[in-house]
Short mmCIF file of C-alpha atoms and ligand atoms in Angstrom, two decimals:
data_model
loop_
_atom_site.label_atom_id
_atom_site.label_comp_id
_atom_site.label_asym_id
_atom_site.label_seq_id
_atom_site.Cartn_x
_atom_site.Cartn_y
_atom_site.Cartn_z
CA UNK A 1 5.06 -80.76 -23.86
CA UNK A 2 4.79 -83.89 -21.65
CA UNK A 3 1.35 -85.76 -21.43
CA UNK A 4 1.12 -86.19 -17.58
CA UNK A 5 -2.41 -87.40 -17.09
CA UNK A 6 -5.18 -88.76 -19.17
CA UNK A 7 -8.68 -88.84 -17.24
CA UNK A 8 -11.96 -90.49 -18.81
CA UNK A 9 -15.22 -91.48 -17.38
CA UNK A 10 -18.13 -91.84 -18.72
CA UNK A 11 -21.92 -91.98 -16.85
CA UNK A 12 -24.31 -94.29 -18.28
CA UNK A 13 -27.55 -93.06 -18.23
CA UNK A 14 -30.96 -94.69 -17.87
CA UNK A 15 -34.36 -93.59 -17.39
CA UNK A 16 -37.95 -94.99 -18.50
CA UNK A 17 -41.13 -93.50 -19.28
CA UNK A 18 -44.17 -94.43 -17.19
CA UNK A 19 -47.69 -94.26 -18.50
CA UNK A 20 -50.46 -93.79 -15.73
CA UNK A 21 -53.40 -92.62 -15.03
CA UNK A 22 -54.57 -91.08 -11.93
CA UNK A 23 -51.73 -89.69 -10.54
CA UNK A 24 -53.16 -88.04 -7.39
CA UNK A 25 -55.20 -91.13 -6.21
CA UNK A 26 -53.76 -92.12 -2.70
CA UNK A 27 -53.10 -95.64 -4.31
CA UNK A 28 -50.74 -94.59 -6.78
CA UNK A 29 -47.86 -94.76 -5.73
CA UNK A 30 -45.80 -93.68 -9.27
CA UNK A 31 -44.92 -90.01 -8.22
CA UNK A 32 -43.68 -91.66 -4.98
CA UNK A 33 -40.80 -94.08 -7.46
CA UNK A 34 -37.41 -93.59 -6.64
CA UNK A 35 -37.72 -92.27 -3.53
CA UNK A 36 -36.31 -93.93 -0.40
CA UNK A 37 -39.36 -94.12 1.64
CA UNK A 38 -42.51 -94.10 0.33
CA UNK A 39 -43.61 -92.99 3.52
CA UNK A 40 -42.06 -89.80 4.76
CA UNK A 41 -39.60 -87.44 4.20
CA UNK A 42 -39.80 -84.75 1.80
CA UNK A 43 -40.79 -84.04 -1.47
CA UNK A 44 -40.36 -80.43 -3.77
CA UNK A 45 -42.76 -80.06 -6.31
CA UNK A 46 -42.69 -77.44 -9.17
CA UNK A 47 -46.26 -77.01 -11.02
CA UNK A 48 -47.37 -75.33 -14.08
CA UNK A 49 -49.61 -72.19 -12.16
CA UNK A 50 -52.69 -73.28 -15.14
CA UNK A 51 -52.49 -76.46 -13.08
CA UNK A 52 -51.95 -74.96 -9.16
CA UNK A 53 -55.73 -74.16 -8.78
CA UNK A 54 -57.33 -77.09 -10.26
CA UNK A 55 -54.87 -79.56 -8.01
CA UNK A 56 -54.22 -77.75 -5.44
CA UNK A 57 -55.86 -80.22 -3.08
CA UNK A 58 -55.81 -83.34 -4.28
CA UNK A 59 -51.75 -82.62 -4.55
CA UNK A 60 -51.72 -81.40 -1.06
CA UNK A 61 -53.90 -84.74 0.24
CA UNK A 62 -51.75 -87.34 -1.67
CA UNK A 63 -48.80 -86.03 0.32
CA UNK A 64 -50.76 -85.82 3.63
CA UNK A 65 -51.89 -89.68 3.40
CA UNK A 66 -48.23 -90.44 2.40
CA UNK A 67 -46.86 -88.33 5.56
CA UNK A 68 -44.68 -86.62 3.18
CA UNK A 69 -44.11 -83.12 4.14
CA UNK A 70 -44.80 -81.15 0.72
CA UNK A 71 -43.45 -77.68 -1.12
CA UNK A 72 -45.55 -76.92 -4.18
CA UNK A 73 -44.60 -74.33 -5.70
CA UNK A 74 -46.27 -72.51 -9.25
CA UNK A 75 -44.30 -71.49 -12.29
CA UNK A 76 -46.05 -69.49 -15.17
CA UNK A 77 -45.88 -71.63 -18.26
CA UNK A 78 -45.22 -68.55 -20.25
CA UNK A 79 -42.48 -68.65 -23.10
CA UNK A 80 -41.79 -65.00 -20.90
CA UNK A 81 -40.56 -66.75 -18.11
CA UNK A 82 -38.77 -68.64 -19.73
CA UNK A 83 -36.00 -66.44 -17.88
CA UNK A 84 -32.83 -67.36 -15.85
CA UNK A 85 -34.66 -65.52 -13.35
CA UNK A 86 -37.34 -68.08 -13.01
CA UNK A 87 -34.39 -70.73 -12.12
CA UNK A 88 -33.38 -68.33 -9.44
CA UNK A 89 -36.79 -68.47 -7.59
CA UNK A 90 -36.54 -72.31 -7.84
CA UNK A 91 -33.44 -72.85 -6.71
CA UNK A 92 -34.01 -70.63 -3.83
CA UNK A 93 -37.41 -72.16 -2.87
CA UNK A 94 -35.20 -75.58 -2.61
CA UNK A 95 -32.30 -74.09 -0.96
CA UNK A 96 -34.83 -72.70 1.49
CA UNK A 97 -36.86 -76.25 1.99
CA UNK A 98 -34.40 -78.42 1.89
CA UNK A 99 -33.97 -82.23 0.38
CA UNK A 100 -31.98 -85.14 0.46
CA UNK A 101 -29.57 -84.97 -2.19
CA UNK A 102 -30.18 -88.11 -3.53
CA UNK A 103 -33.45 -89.89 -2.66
CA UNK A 104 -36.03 -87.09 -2.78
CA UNK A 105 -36.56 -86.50 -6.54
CA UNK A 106 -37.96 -82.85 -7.29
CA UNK A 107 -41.61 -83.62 -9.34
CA UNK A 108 -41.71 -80.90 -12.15
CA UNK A 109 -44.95 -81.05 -13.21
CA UNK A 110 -45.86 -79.12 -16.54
CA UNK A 111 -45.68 -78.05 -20.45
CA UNK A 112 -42.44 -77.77 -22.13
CA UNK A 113 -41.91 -74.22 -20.02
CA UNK A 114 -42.35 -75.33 -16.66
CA UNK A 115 -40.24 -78.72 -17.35
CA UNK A 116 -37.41 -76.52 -19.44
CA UNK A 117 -37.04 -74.49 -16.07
CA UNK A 118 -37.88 -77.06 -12.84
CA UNK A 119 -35.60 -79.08 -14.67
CA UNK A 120 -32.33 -76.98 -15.32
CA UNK A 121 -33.00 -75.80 -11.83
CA UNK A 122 -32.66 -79.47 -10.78
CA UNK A 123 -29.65 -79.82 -12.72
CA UNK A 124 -27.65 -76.64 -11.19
CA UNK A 125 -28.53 -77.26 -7.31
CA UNK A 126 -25.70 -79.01 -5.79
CA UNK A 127 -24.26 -79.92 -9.13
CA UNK A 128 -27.84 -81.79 -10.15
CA UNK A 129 -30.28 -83.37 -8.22
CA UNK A 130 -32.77 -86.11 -9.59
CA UNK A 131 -36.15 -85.20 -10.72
CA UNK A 132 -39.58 -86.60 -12.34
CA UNK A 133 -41.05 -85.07 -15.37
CA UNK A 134 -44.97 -85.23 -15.74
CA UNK A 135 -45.77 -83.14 -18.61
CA UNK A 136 -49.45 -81.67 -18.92
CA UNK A 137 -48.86 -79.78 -22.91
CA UNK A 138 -48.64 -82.49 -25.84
CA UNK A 139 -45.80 -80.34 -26.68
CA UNK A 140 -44.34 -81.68 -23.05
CA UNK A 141 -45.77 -85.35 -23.57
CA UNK A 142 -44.14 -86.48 -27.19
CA UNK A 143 -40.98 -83.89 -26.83
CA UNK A 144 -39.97 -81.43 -23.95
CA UNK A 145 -40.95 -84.49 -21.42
CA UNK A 146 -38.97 -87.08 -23.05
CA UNK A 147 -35.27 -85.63 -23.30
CA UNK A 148 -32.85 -84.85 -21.74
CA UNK A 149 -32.13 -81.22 -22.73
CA UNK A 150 -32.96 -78.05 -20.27
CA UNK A 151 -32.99 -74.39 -20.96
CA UNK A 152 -33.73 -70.86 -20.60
CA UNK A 153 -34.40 -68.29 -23.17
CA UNK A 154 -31.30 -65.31 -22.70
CA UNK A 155 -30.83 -62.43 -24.76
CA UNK A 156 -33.41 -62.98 -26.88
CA UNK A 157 -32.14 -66.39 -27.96
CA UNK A 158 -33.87 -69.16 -27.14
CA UNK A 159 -32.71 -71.84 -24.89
CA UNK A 160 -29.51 -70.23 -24.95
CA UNK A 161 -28.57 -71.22 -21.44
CA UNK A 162 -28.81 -75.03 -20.94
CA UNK A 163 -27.95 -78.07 -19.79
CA UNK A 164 -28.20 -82.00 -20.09
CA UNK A 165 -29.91 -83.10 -17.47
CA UNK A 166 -31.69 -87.31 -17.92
CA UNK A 167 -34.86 -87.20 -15.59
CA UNK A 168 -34.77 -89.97 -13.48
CA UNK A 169 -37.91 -91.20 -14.88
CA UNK A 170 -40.61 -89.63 -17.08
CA UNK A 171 -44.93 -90.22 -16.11
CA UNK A 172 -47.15 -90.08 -19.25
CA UNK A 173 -50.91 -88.80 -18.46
CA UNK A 174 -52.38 -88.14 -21.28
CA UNK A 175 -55.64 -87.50 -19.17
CA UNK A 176 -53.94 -83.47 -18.39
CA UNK A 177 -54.54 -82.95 -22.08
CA UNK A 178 -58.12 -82.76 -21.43
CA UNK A 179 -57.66 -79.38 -20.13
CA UNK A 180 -54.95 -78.15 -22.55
CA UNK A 181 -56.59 -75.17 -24.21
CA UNK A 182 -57.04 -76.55 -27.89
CA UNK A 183 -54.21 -74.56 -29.61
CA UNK A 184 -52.04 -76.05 -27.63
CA UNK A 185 -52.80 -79.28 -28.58
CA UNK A 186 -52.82 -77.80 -32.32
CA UNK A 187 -49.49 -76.89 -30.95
CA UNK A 188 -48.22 -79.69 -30.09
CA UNK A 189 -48.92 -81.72 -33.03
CA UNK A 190 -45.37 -79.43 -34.92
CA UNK A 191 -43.97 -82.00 -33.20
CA UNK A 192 -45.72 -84.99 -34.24
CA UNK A 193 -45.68 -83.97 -37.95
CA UNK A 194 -42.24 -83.67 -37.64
CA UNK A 195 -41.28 -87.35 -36.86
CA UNK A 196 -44.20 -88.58 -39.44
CA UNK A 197 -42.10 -86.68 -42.19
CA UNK A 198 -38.78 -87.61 -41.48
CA UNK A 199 -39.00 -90.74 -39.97
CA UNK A 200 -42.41 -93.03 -40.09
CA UNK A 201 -44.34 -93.36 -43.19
CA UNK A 202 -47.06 -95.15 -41.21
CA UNK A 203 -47.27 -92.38 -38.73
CA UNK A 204 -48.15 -89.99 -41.78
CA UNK A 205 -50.46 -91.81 -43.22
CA UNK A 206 -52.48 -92.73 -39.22
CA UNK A 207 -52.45 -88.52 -39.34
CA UNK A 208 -54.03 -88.49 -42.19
CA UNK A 209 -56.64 -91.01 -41.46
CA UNK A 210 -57.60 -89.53 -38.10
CA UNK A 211 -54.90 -86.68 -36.55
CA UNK A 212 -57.84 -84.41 -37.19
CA UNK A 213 -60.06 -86.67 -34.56
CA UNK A 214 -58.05 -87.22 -31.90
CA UNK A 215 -56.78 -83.50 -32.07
CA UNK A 216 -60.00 -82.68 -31.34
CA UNK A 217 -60.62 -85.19 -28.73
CA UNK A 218 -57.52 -84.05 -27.26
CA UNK A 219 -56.03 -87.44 -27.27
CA UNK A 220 -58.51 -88.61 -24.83
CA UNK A 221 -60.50 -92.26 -26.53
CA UNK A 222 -58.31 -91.39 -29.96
CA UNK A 223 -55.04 -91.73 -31.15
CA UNK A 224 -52.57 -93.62 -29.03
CA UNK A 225 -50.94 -94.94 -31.85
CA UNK A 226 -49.97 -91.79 -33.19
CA UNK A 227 -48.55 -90.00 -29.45
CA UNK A 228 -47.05 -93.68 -29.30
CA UNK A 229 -45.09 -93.71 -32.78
CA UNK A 230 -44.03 -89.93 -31.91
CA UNK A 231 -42.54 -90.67 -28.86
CA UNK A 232 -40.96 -93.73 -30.38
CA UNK A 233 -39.57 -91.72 -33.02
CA UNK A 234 -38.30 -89.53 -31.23
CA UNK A 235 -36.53 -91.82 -28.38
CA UNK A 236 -34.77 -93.75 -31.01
CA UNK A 237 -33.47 -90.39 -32.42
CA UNK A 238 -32.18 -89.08 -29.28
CA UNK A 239 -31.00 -92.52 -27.99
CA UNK A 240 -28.35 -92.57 -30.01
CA UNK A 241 -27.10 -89.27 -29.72
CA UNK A 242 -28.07 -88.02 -26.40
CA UNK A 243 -25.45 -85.46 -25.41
CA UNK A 244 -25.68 -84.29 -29.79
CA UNK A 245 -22.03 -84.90 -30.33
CA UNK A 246 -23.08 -85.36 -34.03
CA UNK A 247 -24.70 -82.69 -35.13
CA UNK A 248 -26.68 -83.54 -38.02
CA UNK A 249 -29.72 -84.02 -36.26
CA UNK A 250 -33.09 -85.21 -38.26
CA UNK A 251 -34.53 -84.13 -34.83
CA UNK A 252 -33.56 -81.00 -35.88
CA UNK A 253 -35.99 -80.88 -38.60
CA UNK A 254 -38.14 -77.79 -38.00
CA UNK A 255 -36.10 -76.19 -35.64
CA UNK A 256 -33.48 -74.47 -38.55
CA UNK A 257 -35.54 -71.00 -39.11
CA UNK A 258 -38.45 -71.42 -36.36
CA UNK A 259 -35.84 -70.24 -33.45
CA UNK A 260 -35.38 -66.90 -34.92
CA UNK A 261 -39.24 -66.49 -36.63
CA UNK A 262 -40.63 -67.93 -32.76
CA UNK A 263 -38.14 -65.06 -31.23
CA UNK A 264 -38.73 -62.37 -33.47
CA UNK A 265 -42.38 -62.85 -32.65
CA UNK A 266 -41.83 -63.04 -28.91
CA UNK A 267 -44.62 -65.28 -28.46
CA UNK A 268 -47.22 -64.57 -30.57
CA UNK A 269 -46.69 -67.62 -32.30
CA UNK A 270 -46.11 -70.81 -30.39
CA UNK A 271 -43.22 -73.01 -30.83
CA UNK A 272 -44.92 -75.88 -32.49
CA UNK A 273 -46.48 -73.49 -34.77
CA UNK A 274 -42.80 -71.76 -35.92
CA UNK A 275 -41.63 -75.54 -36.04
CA UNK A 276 -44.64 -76.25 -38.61
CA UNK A 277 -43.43 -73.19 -40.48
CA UNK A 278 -40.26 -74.33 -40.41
CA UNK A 279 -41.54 -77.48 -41.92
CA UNK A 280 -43.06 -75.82 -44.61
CA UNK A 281 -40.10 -73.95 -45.45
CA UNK A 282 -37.65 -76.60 -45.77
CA UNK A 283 -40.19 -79.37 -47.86
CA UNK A 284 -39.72 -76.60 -50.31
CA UNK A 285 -36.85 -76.81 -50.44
CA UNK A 286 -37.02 -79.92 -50.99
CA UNK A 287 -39.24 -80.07 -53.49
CA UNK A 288 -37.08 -77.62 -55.35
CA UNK A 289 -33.75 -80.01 -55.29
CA UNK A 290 -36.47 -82.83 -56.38
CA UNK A 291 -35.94 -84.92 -52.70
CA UNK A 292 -39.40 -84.93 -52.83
CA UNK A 293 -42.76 -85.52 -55.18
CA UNK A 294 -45.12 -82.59 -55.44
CA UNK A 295 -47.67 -85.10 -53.93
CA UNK A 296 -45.68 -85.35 -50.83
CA UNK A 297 -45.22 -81.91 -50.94
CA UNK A 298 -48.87 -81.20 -51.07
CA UNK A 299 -49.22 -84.22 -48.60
CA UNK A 300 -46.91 -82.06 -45.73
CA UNK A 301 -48.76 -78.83 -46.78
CA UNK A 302 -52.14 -80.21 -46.79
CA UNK A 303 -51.78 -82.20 -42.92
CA UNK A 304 -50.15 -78.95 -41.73
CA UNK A 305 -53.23 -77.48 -42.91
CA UNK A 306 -55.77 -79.73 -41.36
CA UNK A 307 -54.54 -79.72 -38.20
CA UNK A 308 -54.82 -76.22 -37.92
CA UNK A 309 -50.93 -75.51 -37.89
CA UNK A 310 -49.24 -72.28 -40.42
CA UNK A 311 -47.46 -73.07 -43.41
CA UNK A 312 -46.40 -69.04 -43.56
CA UNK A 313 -46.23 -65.51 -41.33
CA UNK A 314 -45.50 -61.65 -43.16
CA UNK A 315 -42.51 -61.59 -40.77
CA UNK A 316 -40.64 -64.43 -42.90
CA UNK A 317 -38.29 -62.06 -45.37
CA UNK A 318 -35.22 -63.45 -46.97
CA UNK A 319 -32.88 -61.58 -44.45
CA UNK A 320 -34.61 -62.94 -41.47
CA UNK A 321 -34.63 -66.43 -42.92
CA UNK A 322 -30.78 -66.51 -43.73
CA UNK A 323 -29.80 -64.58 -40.01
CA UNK A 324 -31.84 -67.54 -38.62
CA UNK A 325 -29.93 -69.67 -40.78
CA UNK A 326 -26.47 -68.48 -40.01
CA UNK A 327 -27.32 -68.25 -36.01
CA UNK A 328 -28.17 -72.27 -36.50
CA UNK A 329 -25.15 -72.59 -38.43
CA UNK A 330 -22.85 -71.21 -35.50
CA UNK A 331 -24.90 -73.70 -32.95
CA UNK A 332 -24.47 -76.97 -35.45
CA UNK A 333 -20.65 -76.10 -35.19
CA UNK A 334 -19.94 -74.05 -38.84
CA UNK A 335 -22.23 -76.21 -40.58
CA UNK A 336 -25.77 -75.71 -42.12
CA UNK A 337 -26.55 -79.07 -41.37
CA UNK A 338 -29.94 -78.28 -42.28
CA UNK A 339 -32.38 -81.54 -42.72
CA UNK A 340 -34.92 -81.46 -45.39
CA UNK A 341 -37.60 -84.27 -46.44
CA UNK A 342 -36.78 -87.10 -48.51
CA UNK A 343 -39.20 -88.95 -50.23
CA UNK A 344 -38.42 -91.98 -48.27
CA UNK A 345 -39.83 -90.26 -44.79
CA UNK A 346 -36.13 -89.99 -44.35
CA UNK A 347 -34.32 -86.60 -44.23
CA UNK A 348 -31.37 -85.18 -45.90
CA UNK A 349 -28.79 -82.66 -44.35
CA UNK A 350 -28.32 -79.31 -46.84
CA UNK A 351 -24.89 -77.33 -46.77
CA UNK A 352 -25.46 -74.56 -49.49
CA UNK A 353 -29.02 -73.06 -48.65
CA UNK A 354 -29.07 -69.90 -50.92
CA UNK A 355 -31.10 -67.05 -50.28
CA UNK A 356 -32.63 -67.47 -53.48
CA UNK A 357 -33.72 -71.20 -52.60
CA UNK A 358 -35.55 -69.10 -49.03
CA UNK A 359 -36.95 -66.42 -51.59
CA UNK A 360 -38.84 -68.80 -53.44
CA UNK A 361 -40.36 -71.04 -50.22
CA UNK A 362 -41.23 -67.80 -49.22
CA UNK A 363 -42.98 -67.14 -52.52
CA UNK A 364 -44.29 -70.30 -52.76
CA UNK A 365 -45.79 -70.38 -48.79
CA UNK A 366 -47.02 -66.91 -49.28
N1 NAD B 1 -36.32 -79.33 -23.65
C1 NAD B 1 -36.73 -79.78 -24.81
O1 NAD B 1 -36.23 -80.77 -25.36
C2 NAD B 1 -37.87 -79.08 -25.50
C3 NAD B 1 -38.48 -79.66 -26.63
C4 NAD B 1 -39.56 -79.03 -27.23
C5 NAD B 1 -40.00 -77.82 -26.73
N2 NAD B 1 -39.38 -77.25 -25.65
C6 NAD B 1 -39.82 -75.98 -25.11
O2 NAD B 1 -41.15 -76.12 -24.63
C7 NAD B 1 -41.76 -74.84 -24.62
C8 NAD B 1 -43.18 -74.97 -25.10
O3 NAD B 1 -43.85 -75.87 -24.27
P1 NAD B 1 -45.43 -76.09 -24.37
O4 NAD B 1 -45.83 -76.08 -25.78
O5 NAD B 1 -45.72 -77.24 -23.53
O6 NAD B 1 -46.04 -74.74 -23.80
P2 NAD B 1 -46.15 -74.17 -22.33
O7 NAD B 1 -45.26 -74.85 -21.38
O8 NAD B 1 -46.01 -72.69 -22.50
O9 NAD B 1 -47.66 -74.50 -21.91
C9 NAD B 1 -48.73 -73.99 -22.67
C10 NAD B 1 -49.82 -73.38 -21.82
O10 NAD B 1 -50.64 -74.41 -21.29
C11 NAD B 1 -50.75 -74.27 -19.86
N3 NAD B 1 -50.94 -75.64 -19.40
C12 NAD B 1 -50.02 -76.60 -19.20
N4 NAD B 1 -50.59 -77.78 -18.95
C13 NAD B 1 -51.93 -77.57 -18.97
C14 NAD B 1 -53.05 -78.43 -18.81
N5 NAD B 1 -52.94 -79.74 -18.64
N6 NAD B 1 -54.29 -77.87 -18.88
C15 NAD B 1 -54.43 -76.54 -19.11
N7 NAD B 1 -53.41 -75.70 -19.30
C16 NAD B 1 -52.15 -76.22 -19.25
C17 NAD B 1 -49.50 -73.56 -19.47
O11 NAD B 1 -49.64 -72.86 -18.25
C18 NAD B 1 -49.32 -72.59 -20.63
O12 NAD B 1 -50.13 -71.47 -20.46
C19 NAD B 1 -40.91 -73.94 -25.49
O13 NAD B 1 -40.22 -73.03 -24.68
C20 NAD B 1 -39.94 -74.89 -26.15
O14 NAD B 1 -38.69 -74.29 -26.41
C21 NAD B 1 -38.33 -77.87 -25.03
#
């Protein structure tokens, strides 16, 4: 064998998140970033269809005062759609409009659906085109938004078809959550409780003080601190390990049984609600190998609780627990890698689950 060529690259990537307010106002001029001309041209926007009707015109006059000549097109922000198929209609809706390749970003705006799909769309025309993320879900605002992972449910696995695809910039307004039905917001907070556990002690204890209020005033005067420390958390997770070459992930926390219980389900349960089961499941565990205090334990129990977010469903047996398990271990490469809670707010990776250790969260949950 003779080595004849050795080719690396590497891309660096960089994009920011944006907080404003406003977004449609003729003055603001933050969906128009990153475009050549702020005046002109074209611009393809993908909406969440919960959102079409209520901005339908104030979308349509922004463009008009910025001469932009405007596609808008709606995508159901159902986990159903969640399709390859959806991808299809986008792509062909852009194929048929037309953009510049480089200087007319695509605007996906959206929950965690709508942005999962606008933006893997984005990343297979002509080999990836840029796009803007504006997610309307707190599931889209502290998570889905913020990364840089895409996907499409496919044979009933979720996000089995995917890609990683940075935004080229990300705009945080928190005022869409106004409108978010309230389980979605309930929702969203899986996510939040996830990063308080595993990461920020402070962030757990600002939950327990007053997640409750700002849950239910949807984020609106309450709790920037604690959508703040999320999406820090988070960030500084993925930062590092953006493309998940190493895969023990604590961002993975929650996400080691939900996939198969939020499949199995096909959508009667949301995702941030399998990822709080998930939770539940694995602080028993650790509780059992004594990573963590039965007050903590209680602690994690007690917020998931409050919030309004399950600990437990019937569907959870032992044998769906470890074929969840064993799918995850496939994905992390042959390797559990499975992150519990430490006492610390840190988390610990588990190789040796046992079925017994599943039988008796399930107990315990149940
Ligand atoms: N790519 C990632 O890194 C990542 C991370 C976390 C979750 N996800 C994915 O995100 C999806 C869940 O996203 P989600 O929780 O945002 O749910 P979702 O996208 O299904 O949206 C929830 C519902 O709210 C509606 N909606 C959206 N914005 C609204 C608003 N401002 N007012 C009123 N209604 C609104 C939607 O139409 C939908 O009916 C899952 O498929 C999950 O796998 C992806």
């Amino acid at each position: 064998m003779t080595l004849f060529y050795s080719v690396t690259a590497s891309k660096p990537v960089k994009y920011q998140l944006h907080k404003s307010s406003n977004l449609f106002s003729h003055r603001n001029k933050i969906l128009l970033m990153n475009r050549e001309n702020q005046h002109g041209g074209k611009c393809f926007v993908i909406i969440d269809n919960a959102l079409y009707g209520p901005l339908y015109t104030e979308i349509v006059s922004y463009f008009e005062y910025h001469n932009i000549e405007l596609k808008l097109i709606k995508v159901e922000g159902l986990e159903s759609s969640k399709i390859f198929e959806s991808v299809l209609y986008v792509i062909s809706e852009l194929n048929d409009f037309g953009i510049q390749r480089r200087s007319e970003p695509v605007l996906v705006i959206g929950g965690g659906v709508v942005m999962d799909i606008g933006s893997l769309a984005c990343s297979l025309f002509r080999r990836g085109i840029p796009h803007i993320r504006v997610p309307t879900t707190l599931m889209g605002y502290v998570d889905a938004g913020i990364g840089i992972k895409t996907g499409v449910d496919y044979q009933n696995c979720k996000n089995r078809l995917g890609t990683y695809e940075p935004p080229s910039a990300v705009i945080l307004d928190k005022g869409f959550l106004e409108t978010l039905p309230s389980r979605h917001i309930v929702n969203g907070m899986g996510e939040v409780i996830k990063i308080a556990v595993i990461k920020d002690g402070r962030l757990f204890e600002d939950l327990k003080s007053h997640g409750k209020a700002a849950v239910l005033n949807h984020f609106q005067e309450l709790g920037d601190s604690i959508l703040d420390a999320s999406i820090h958390g988070l960030i500084t997770e993925l930062e590092t390990n953006l493309w998940e070459t190493e895969l023990k992930r604590p961002s993975d926390f929650g996400h080691t049984f939900s996939p198969i219980i939020e499949m199995k389900l096909a959508g009667e349960l949301l995702h941030g609600e399998c990822v709080a089961i998930d939770i539940a499941i694995s602080s028993v565990i650790a509780r059992k190998r004594e990573l963590i205090s039965q007050g903590r334990l209680d602690d994690i129990l007690n917020m998931l609780d409050i919030i309004g977010l399950p600990c437990y469903h019937f569907i959870m047996t032992i044998d769906l627990l470890m074929a969840g398990l064993e799918e995850r271990t496939i994905h992390r490469n042959g390797h559990q890698n499975c992150p519990v809670p430490t006492e610390q707010f840190q988390c610990e990776f588990l190789q040796d689950v046992t079925p017994d250790e599943l039988k008796h969260a399930i107990l315990y949950l149940k």
